[in-house]
Structures are given as structure tokens and as C-alpha cells.
Coordinates of N, CA, C and O in Angstrom, one line a residue:
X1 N 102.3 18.6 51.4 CA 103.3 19.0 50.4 C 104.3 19.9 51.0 O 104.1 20.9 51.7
X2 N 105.4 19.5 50.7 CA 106.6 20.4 51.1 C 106.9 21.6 50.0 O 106.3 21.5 48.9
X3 N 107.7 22.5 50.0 CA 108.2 23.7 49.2 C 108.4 23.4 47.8 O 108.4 24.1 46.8
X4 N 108.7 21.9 47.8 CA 108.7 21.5 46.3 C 107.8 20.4 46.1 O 107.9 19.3 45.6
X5 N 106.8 21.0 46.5 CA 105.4 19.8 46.0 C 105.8 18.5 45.8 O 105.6 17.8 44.9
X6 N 106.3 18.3 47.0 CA 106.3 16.7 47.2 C 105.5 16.5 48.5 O 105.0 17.3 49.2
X7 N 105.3 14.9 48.8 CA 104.5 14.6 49.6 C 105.0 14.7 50.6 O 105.9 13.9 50.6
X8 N 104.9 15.3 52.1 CA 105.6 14.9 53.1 C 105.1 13.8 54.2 O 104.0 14.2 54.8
X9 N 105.6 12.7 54.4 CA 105.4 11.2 55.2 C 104.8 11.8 56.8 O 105.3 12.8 57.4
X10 N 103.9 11.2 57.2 CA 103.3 11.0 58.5 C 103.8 9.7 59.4 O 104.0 8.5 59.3
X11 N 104.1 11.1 60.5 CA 105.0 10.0 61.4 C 104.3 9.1 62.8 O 103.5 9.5 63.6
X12 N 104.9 7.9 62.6 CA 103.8 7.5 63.5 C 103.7 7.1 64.7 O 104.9 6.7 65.1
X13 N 102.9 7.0 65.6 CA 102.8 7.0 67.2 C 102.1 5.8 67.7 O 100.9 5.5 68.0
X14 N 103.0 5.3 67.9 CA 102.8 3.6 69.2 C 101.9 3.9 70.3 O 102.2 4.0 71.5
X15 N 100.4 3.9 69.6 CA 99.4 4.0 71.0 C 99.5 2.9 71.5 O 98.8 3.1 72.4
X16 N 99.8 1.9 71.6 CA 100.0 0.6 72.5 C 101.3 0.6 73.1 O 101.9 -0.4 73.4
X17 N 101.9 1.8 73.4 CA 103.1 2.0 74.3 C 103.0 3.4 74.1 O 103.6 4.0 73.3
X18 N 102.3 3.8 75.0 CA 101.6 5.3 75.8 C 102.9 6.2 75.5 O 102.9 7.1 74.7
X19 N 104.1 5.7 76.4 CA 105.7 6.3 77.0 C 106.1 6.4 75.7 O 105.9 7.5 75.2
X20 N 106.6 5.5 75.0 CA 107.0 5.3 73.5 C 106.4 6.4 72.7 O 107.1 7.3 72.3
X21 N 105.0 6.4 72.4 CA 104.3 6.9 71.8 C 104.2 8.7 71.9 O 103.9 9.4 70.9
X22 N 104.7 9.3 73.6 CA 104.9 10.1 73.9 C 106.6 10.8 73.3 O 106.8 11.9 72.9
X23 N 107.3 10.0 73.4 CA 108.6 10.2 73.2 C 109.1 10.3 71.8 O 110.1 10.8 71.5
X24 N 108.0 9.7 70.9 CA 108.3 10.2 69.3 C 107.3 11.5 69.0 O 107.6 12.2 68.1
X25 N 106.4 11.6 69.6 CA 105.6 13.3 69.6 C 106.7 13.8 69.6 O 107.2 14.2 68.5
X26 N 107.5 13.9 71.0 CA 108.5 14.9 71.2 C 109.5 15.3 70.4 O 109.7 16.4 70.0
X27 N 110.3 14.1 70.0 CA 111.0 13.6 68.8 C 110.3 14.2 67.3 O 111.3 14.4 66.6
X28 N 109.2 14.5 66.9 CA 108.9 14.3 65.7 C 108.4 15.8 65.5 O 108.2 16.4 64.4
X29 N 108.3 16.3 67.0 CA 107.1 17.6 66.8 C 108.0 18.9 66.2 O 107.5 19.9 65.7
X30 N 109.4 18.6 66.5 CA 110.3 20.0 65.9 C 110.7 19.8 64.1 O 111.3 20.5 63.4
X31 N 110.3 19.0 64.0 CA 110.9 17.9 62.6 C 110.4 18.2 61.5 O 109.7 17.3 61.1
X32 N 110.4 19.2 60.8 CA 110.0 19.9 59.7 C 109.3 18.4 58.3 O 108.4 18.3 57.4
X33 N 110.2 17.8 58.6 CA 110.0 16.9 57.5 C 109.0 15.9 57.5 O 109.0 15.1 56.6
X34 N 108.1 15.9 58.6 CA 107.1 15.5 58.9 C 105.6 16.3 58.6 O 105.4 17.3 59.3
X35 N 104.9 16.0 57.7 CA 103.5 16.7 58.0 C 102.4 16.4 59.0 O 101.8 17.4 59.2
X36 N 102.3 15.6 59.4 CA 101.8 15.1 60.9 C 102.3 13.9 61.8 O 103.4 13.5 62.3
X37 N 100.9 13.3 61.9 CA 101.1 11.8 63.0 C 100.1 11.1 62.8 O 98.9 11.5 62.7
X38 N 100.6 10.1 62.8 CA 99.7 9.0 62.6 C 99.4 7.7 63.5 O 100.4 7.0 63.7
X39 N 98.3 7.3 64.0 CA 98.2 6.1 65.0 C 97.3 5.4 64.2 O 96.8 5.8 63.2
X40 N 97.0 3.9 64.9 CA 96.2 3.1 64.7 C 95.0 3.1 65.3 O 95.1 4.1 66.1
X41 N 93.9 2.7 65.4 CA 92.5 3.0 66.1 C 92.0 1.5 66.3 O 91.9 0.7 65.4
X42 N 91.8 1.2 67.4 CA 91.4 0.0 67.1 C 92.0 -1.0 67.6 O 93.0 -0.8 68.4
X43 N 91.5 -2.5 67.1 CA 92.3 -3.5 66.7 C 93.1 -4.3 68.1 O 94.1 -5.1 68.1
X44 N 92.4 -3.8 69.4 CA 93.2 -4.2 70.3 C 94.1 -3.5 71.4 O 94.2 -3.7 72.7
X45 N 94.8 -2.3 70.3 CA 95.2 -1.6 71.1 C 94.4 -0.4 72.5 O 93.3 -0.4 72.9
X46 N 95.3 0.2 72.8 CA 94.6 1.1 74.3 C 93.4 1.9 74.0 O 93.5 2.4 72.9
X47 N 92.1 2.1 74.7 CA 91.3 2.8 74.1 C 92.0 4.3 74.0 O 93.0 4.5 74.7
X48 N 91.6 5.0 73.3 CA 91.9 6.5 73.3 C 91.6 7.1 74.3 O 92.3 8.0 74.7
X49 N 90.7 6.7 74.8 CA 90.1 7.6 76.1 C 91.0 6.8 77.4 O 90.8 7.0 78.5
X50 N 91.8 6.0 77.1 CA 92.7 5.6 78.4 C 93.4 6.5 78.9 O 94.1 7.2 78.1
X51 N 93.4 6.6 80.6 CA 94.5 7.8 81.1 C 96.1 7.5 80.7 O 97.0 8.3 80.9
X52 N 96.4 6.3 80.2 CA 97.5 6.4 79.7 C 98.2 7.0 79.0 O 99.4 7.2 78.9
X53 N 97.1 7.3 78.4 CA 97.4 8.4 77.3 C 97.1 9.9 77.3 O 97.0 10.5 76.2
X54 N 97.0 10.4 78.2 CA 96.4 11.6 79.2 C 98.1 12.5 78.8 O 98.0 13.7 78.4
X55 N 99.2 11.9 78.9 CA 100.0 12.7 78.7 C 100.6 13.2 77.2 O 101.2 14.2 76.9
X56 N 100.2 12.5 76.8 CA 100.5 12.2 75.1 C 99.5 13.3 74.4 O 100.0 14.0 73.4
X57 N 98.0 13.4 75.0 CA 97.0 14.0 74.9 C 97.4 15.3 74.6 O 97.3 15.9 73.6
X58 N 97.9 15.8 76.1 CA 98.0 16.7 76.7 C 99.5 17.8 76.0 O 99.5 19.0 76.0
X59 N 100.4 17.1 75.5 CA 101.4 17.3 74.5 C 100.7 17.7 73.4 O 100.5 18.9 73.2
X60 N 100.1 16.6 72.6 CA 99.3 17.0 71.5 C 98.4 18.6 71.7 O 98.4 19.6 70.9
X61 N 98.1 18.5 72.4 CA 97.0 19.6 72.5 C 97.9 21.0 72.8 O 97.7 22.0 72.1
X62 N 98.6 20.9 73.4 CA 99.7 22.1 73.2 C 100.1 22.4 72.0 O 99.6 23.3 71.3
X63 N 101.0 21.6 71.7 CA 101.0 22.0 70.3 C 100.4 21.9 68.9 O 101.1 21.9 67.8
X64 N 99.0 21.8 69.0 CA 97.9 21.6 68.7 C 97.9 21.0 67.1 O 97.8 21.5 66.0
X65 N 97.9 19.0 67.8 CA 98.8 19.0 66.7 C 97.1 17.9 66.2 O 96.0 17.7 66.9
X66 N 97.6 17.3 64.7 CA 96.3 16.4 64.0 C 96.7 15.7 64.3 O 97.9 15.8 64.7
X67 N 96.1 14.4 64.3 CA 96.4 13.1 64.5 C 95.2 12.3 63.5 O 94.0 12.4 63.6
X68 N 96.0 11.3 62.5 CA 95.2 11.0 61.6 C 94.9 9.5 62.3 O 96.0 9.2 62.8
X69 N 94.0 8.6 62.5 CA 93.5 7.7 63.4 C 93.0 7.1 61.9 O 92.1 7.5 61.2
X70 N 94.1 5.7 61.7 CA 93.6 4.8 60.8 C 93.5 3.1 61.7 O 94.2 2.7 62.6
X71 N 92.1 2.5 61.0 CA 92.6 1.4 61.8 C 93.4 -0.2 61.2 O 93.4 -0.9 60.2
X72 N 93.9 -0.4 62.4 CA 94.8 -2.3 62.1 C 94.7 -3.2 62.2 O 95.6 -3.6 61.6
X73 N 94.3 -3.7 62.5 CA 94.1 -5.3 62.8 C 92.6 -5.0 63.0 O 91.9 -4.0 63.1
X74 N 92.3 -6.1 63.0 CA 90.5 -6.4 63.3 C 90.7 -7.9 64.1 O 91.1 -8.8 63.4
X75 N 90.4 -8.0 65.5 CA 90.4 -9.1 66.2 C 89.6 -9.8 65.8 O 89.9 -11.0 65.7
X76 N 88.6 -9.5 65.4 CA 87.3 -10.6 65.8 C 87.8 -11.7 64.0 O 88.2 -11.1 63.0
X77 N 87.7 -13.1 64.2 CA 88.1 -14.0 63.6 C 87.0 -14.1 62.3 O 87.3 -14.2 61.1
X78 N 85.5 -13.9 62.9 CA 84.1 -13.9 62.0 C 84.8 -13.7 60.5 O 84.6 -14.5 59.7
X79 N 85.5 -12.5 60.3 CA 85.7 -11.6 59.6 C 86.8 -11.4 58.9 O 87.2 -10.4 58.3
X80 N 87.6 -13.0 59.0 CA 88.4 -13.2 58.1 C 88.2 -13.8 57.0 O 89.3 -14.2 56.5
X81 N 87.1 -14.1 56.2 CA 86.8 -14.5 54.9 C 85.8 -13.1 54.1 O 85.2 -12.3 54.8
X82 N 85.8 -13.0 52.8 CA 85.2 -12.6 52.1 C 85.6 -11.1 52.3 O 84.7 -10.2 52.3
X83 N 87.0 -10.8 52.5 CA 87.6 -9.3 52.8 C 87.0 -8.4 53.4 O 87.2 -7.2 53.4
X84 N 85.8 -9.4 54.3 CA 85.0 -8.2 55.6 C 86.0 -7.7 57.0 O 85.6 -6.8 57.7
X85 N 86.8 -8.2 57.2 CA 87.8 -7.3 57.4 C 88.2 -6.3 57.2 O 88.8 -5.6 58.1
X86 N 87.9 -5.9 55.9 CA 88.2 -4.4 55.4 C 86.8 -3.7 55.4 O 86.7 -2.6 55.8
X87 N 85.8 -4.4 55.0 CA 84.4 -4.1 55.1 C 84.0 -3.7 55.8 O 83.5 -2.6 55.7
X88 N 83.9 -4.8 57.0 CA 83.1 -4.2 58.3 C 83.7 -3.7 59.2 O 83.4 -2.6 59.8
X89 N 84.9 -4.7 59.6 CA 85.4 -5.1 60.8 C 86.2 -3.4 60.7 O 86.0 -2.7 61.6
X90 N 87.1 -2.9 59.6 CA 87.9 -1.8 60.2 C 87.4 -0.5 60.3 O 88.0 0.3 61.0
X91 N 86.1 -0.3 59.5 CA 85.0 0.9 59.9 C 84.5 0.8 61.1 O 84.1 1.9 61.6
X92 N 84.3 -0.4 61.8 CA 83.5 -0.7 63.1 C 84.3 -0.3 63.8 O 83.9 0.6 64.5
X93 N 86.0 -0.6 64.1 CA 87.6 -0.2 64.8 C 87.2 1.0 65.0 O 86.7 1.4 66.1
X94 N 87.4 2.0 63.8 CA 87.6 3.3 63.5 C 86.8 4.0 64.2 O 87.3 4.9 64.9
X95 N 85.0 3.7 64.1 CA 84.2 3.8 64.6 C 84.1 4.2 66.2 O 83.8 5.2 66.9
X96 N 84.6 2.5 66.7 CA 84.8 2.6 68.1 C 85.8 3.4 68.6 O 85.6 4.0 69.6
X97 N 87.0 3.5 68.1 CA 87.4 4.9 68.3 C 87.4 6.0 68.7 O 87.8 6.3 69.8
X98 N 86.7 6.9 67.5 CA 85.7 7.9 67.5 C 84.7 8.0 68.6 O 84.6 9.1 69.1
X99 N 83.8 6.5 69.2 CA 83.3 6.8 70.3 C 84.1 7.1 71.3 O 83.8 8.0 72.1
X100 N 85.2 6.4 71.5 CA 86.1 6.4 72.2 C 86.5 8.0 73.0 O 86.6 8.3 74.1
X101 N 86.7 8.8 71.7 CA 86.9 10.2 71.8 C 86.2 11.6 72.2 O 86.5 12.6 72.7
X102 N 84.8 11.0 71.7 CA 83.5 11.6 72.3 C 83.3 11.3 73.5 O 83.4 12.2 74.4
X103 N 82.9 10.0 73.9 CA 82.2 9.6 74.9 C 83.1 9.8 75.9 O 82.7 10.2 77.0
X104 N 84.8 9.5 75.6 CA 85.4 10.0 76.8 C 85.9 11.5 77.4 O 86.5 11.8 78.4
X105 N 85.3 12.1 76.5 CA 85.0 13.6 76.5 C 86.7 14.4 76.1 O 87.2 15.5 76.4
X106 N 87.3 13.3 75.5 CA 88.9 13.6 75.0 C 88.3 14.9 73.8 O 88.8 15.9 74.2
X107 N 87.6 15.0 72.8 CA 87.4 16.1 72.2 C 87.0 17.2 72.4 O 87.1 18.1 71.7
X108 N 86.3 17.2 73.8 CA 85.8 18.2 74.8 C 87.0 18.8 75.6 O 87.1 20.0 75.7
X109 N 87.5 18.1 76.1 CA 89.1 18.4 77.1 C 90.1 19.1 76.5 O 90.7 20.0 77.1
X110 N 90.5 18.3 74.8 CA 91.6 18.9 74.2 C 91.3 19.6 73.0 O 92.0 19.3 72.0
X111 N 90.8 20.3 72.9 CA 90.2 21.7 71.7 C 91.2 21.7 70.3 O 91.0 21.6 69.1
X112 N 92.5 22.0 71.0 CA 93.6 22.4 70.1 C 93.7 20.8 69.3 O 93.7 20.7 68.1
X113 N 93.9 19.4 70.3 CA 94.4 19.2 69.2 C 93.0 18.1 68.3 O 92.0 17.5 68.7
X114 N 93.3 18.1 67.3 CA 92.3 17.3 66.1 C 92.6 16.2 65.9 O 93.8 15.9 66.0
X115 N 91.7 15.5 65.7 CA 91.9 14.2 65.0 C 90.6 13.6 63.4 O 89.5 13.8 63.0
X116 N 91.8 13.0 63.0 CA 90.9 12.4 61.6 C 90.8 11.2 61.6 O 91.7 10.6 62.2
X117 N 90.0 10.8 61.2 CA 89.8 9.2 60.8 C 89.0 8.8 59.4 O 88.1 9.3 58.7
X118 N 89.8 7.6 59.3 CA 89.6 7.2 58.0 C 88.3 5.9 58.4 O 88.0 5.3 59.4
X119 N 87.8 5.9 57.3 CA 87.0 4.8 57.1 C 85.7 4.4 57.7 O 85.0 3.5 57.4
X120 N 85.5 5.3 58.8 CA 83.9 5.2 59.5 C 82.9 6.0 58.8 O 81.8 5.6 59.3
X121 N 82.8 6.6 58.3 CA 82.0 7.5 58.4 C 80.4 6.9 58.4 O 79.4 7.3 59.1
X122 N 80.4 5.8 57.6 CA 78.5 5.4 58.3 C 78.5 4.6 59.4 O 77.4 4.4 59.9
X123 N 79.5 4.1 59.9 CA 79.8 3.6 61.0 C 79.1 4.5 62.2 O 78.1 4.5 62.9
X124 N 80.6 5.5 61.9 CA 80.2 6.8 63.4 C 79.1 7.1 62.9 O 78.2 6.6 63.6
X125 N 78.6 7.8 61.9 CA 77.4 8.1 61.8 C 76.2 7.8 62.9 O 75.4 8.6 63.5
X126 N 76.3 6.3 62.9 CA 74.6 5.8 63.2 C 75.3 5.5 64.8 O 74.4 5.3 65.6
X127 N 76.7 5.5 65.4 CA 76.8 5.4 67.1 C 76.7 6.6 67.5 O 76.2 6.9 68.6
X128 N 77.2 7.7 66.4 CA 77.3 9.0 66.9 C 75.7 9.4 67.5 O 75.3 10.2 68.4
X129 N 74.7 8.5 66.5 CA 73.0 9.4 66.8 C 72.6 8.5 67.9 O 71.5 8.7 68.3
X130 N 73.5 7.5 68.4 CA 72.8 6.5 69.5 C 73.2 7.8 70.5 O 72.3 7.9 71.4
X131 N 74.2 8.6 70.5 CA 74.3 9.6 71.7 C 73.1 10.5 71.9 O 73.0 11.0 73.0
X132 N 72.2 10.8 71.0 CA 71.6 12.3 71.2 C 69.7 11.3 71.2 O 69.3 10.1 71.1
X133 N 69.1 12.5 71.5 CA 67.7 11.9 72.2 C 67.3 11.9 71.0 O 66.2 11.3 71.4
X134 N 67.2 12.0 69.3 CA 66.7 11.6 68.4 C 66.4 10.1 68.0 O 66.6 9.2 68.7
X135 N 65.7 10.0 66.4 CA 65.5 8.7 66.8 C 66.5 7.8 66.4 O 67.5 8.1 65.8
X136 N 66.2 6.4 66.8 CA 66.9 5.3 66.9 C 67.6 4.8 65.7 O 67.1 4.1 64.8
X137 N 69.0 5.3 65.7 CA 70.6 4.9 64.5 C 69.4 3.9 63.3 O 69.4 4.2 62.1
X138 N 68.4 2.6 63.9 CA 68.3 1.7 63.3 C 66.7 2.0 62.6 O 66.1 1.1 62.1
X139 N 66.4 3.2 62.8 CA 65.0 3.3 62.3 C 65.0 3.4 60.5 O 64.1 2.9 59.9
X140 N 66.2 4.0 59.8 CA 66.1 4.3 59.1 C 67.4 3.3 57.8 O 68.4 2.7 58.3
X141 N 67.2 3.4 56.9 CA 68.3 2.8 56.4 C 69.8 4.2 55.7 O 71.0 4.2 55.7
X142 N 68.6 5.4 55.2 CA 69.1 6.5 55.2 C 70.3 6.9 55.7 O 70.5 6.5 56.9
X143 N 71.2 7.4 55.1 CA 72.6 7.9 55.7 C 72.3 9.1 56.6 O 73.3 9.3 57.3
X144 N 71.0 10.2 56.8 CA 70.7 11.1 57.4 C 69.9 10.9 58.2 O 68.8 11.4 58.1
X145 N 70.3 9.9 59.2 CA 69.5 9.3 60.2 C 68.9 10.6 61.3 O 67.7 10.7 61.7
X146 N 69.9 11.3 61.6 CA 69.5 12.0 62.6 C 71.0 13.0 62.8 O 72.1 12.4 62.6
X147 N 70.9 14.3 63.2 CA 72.0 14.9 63.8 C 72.4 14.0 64.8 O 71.9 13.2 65.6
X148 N 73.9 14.4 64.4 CA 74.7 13.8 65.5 C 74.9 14.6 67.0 O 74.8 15.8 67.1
X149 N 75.3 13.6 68.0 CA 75.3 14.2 69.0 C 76.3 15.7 69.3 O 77.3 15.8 68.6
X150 N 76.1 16.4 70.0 CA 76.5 17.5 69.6 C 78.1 17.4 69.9 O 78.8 17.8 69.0
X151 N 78.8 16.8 71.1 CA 80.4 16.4 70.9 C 80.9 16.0 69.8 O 82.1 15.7 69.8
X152 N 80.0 15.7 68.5 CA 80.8 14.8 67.4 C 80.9 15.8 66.4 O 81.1 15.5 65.3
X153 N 80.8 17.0 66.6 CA 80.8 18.0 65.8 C 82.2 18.7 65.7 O 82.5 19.8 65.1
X154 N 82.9 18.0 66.3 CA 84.5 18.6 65.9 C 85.2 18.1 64.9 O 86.3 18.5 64.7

């Protein structure tokens, strides 16, 4: 919300063109009229944890900015009938993501800056517990499978 309780638009960042993607941060980060940034997760594009994006990262994290991580496309074909596309396939994206962030120790490296994501949450959930020595994501049907590994706590 801006000074007059309106909504303000999230601006968005071309993670499948690293340079591009870098040059509208820069572009957007003085820009009052922006409330954040927004990328896609998923879907094809670069993993998160790619050094391509190491610089983009590293920008972010200076100016310790959020990044809201929704995901786009869903490759896999299975999952174009019966709107599991939205079902499965873009929680699974989102998901992989998220591991993406953990496992490449991107939320460990960059402190300042955050990220959100939409749509995983039992997704990550049960990859998040495949990280830690508890038991097995698939023992339980329960949403409180197990603490998560301790990197997923940011």
C-alpha cells in the first residue's frame, strides 16, 4: 500500500536472462512506485541456485531486497488435463525452487535478502524433511511430518 492506500504493483525480474534480470533490479530498486519484485520459479527456467545468477543475488542482498517466487509454466505434458497443472505440477515448480535455495545454500550466503513463495507449502514441506535425519517425508500422511531441515527456516 502506498500513502493513499492503494495497492502498489510488483516489478518483475527475467530470471531466464540473468543480465536483463540484473539491469531491471537496478532500474526498479530506486523506484518508489514499486513495492517489490517478482520472478517466476520453475517451469524451465534457470535454477535459482545457478551462478548466473550470483550477481543478481548479490545486488539483491545489498539492498536487502524480497523477492516474491511465483511459478509458470509447468513442462511436464502428464499434467495438462484435469487442471493438475495448477494442482500439482505448480506446487511441485515452486517447491523445486525452494529446494533450489536451500540446498544451494543461496539462503545461507544471502541473509539480507528474502524470498516468498507461493503455492508449495506441502510440497516444501515433505522435500524440506527429506533434508534432515528425521523420519521419512512419506511415513506419514500428516502435514507435521517432521521439522524441517534447519536451512528452511528462513
Amino acid at each position: 500500500m502506498d500513502a493513499y492506500d492503494r495497492l502498489t504493483p510488483l516489478g518483475y525480474l527475467p530470471m531466464d536472462h540473468p543480465e536483463l534480470a540484473l539491469d531491471e533490479h537496478v532500474r526498479l530498486r530506486e523506484d518508489e512506485r514499486w513495492a517489490g519484485l517478482t520472478a517466476v520459479a520453475g517451469g524451465g527456467s534457470y535454477s535459482l541456485a545457478d551462478p548466473a545468477l550470483a550477481p543478481l543475488r548479490k545486488a539483491m542482498d545489498a539492498d536487502a531486497r524480497t523477492l516474491l517466487l511465483h511459478p509458470g509454466t509447468v513442462p511436464d505434458p502428464r499434467l495438462s488435463s484435469f487442471y493438475l497443472a495448477n494442482l500439482l505440477g505448480k506446487p511441485a515448480e515452486t517447491a523445486l525452487a525452494a529446494a533450489q535455495l536451500v540446498f544451494g545454500d543461496i539462503l545461507a550466503t544471502h541473509r539480507a535478502c528474502a524470498s516468498c513463495r507461493c503455492t508449495a507449502v506441502g510440497c516444501f514441506r515433505r522435500s524440506s524433511a527429506a533434508g534432515s535425519a528425521g523420519p521419512s517425508p512419506l511415513a506419514s500422511a500428516s502435514p507435521d511430518l517432521t521439522e524441517p531441515w534447519p536451512g528452511c527456516r528462513r
